[in-house]
Short mmCIF file of C-alpha atoms in Angstrom, two decimals:
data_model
loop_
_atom_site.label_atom_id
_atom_site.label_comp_id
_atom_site.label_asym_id
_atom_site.label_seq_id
_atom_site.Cartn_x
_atom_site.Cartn_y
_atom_site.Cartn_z
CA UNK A 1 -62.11 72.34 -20.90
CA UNK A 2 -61.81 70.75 -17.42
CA UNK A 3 -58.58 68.99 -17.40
CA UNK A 4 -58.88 67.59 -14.20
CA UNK A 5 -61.77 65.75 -12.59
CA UNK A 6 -62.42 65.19 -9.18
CA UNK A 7 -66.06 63.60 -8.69
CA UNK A 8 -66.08 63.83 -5.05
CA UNK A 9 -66.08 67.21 -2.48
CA UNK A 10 -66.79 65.85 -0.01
CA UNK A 11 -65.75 62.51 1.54
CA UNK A 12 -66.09 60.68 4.90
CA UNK A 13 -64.95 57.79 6.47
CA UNK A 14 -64.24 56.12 9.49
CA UNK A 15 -60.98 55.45 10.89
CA UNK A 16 -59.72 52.23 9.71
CA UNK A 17 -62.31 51.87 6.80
CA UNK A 18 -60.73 52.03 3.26
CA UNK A 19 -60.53 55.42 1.30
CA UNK A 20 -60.40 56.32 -2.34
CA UNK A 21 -60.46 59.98 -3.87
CA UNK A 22 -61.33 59.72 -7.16
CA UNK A 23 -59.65 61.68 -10.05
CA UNK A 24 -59.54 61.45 -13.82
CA UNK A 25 -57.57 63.19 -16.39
CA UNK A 26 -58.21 64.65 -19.99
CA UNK A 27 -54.73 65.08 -21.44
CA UNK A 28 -53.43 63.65 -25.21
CA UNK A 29 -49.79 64.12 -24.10
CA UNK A 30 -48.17 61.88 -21.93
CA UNK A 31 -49.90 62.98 -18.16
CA UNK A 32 -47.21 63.92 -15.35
CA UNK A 33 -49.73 63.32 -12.34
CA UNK A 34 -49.44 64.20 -8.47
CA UNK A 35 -51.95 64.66 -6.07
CA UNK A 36 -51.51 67.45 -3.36
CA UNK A 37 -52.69 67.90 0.30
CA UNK A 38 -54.10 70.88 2.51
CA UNK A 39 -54.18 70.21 6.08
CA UNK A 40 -55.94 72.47 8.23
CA UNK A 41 -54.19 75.94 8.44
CA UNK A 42 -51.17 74.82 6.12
CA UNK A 43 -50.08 75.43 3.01
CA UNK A 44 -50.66 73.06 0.17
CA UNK A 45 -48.08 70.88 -0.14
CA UNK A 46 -47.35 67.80 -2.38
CA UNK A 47 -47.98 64.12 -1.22
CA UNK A 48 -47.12 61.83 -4.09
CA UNK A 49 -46.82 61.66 -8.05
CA UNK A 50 -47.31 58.89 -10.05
CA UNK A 51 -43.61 59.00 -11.24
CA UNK A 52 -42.12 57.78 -8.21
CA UNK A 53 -44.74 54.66 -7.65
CA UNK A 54 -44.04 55.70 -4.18
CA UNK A 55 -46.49 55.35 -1.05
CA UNK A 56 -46.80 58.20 1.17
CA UNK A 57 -48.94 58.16 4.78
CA UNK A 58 -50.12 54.69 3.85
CA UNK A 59 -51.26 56.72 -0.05
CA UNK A 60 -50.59 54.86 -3.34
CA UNK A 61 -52.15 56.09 -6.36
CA UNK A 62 -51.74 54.30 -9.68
CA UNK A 63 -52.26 56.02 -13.08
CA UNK A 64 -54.14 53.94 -15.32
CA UNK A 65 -54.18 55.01 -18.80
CA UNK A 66 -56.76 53.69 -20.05
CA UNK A 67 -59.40 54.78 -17.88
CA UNK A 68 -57.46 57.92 -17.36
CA UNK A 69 -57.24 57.79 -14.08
CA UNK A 70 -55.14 58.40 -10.98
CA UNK A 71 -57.16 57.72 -7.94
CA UNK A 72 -55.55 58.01 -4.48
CA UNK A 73 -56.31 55.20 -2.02
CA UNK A 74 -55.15 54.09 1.49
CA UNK A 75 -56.42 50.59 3.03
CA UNK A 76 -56.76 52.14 6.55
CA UNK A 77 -58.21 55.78 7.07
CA UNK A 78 -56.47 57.59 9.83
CA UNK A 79 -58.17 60.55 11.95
CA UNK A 80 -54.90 62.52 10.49
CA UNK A 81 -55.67 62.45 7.08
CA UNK A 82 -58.88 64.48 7.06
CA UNK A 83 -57.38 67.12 4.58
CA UNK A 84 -58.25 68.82 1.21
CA UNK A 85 -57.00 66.46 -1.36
CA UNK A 86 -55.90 67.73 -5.05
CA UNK A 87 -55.48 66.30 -8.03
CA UNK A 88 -52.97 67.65 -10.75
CA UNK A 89 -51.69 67.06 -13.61
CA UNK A 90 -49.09 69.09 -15.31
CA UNK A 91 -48.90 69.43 -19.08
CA UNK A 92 -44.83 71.16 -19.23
CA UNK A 93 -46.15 74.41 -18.72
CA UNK A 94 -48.92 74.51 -17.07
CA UNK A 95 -49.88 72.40 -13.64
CA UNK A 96 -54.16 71.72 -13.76
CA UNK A 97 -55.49 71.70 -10.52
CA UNK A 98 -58.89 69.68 -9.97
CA UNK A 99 -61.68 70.99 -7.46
CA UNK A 100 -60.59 69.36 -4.73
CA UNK A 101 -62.04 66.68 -2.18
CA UNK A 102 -62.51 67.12 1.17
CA UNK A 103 -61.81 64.00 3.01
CA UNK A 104 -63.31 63.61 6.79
CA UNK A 105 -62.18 60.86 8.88
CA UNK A 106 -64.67 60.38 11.26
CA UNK A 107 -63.02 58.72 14.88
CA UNK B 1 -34.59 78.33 3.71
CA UNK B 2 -37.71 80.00 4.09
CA UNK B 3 -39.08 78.55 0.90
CA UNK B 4 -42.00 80.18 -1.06
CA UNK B 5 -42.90 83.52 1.08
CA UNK B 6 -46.23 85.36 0.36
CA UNK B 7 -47.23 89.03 1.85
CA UNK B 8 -49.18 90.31 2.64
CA UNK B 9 -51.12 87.47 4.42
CA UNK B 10 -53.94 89.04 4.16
CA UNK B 11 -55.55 92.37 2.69
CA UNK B 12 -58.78 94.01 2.33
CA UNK B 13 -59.62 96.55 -0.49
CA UNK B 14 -61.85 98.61 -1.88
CA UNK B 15 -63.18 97.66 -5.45
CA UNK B 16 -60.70 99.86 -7.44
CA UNK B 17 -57.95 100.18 -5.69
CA UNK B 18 -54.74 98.59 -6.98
CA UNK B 19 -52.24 96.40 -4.99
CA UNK B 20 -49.30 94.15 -5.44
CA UNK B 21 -49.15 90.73 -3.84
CA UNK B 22 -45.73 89.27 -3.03
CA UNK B 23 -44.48 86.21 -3.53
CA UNK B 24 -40.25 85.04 -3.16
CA UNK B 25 -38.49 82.07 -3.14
CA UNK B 26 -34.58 81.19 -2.17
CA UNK B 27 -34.76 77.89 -3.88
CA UNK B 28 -33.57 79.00 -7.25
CA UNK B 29 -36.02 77.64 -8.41
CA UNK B 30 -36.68 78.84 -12.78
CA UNK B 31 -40.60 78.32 -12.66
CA UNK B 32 -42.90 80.59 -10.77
CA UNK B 33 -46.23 80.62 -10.52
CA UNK B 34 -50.32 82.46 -9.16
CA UNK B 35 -53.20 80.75 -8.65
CA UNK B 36 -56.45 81.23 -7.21
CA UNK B 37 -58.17 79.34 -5.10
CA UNK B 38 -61.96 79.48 -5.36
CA UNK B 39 -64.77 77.03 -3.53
CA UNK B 40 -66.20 74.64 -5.91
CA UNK B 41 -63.49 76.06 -8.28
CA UNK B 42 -59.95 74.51 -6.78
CA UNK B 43 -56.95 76.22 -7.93
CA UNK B 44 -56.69 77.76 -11.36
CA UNK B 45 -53.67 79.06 -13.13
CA UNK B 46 -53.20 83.09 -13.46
CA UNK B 47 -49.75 83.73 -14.60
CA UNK B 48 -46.63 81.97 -14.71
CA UNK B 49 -42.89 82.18 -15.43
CA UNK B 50 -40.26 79.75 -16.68
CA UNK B 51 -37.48 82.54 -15.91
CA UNK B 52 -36.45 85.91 -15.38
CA UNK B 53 -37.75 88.02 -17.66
CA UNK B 54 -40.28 85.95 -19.62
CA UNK B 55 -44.62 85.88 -18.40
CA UNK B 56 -47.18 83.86 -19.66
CA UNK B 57 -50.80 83.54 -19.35
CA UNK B 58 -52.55 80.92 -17.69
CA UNK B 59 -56.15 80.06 -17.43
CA UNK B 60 -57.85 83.15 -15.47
CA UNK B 61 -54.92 86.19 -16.37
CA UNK B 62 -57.57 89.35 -16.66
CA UNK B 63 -57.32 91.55 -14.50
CA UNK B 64 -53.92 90.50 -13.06
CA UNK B 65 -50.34 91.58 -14.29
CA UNK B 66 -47.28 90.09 -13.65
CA UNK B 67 -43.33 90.65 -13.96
CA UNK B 68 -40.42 88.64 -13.31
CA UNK B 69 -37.29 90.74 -12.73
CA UNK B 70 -35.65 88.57 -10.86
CA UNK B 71 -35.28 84.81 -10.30
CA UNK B 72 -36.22 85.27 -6.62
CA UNK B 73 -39.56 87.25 -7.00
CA UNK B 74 -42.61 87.10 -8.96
CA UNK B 75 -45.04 90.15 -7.86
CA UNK B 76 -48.53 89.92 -8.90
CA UNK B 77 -50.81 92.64 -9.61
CA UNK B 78 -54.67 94.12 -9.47
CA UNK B 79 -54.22 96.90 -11.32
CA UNK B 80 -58.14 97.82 -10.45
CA UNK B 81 -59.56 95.49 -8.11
CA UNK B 82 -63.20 94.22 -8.45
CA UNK B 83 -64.91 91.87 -6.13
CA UNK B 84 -64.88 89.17 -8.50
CA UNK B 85 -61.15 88.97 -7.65
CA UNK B 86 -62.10 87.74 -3.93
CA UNK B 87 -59.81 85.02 -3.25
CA UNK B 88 -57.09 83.16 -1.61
CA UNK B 89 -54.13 83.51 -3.82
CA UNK B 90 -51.07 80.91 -3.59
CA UNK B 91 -47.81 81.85 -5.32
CA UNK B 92 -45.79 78.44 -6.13
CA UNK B 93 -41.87 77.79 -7.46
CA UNK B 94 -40.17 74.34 -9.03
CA UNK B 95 -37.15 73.74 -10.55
CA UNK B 96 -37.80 73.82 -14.53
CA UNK B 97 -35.30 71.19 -15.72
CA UNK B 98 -36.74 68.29 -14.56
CA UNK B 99 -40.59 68.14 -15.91
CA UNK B 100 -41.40 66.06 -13.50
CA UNK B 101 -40.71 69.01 -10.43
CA UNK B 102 -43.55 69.29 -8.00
CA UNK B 103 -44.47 72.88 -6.65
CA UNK B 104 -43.53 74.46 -3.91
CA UNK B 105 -46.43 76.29 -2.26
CA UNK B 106 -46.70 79.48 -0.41
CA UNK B 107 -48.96 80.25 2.72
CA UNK B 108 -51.33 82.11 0.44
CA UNK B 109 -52.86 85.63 0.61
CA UNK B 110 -56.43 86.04 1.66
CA UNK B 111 -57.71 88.94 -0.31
CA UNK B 112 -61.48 90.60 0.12
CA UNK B 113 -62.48 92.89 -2.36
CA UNK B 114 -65.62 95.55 -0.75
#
């Protein structure tokens, strides 16, 4: 069963517009969520999780519960962020990775 | 502190042939982990470990074998490669105290199975 949703797999934007990559969750536990980034010819590395409440590169991303959800936002798109974006939530043993979303901020 | 190191970089076989992909860390870290990473598919789960000596399965494990000897390395294996297993592979490492840990990602392995 697909334990992580992301909608989106592609996504594009234009600098300075608003973005949101959507993700939702299916998890009965309590859900230890973080949402990783792929730049162009580097390695995957983490951006935020939803522990810290912490706002990285202009990214929040609040985890909502009830709508099981942990979408990743940023009021102001920047040419840098075009990126692979991934969702994940980690269940103690296991970390589930969603499809991915590849964001495009067009100049 | 190199981090999460993966070699070979990349690696082309023949379907058949068997090969071990590399993967070390000098964090310390206790949990090690493979994925694959497939388009349309994102990364899924093959093995992991929570310490030397002691393998699990994740989501996608057949065809793959693993071993943890040491804390440091976490080899992964194709014991008979088939093109199915055409992939990029990432080897990852956190600390498994905290259960909150984010991974630690390597460069990944390209691998092309003819």
């Amino acid at each position: 069963a697909q334990r992580v949703t992301q909608p989106e797999k592609l996504l594009s934007v234009f600098k300075g517009a608003p973005v949101e990559l959507k993700c939702n969750y299916s998890y009965s536990g309590s859900p230890e969520l973080f949402w990783y980034v792929q730049y162009s010819r580097q390695r995957l590395q983490l951006l935020l999780r939803h522990i810290s409440r912490e706002s990285i590169k202009g990214f929040t991303a609040d985890l909502n519960k009830g709508e099981t959800s942990f979408h990743l936002k940023k009021p102001f798109a920047q040419e840098e962020d075009s990126a692979m974006y991934y969702c994940a939530l980690d269940t103690g043993n296991q970390f589930y990775f969603g499809t991915g979303t590849s964001l495009t901020v067009i100049p | 502190n190199a981090g999460v190191t993966q070699t070979p970089k990349f690696q082309v076989l023949k379907t058949g042939q068997s090969m071990t992909l590399q993967c070390a860390q000098d964090m310390n870290h206790e949990y090690m982990s493979w994925y694959r990473q497939d388009p349309g598919m994102g990364l899924r789960l093959i093995h992991y470990s929570v310490g030397a000596g002691i393998t699990d399965q994740g989501e996608v494990p057949n065809g793959y074998n693993v071993s943890r000897s040491t804390t440091e390395d976490f080899p992964l294996r194709l014991l008979s490669a088939a093109p199915s297993q055409t992939s990029v592979y990432f080897c990852a490492s956190s600390p498994w105290a905290d259960f909150d840990q984010p991974q630690h990602f390597g460069d990944g392995t390209r691998l092309s199975i003819l």
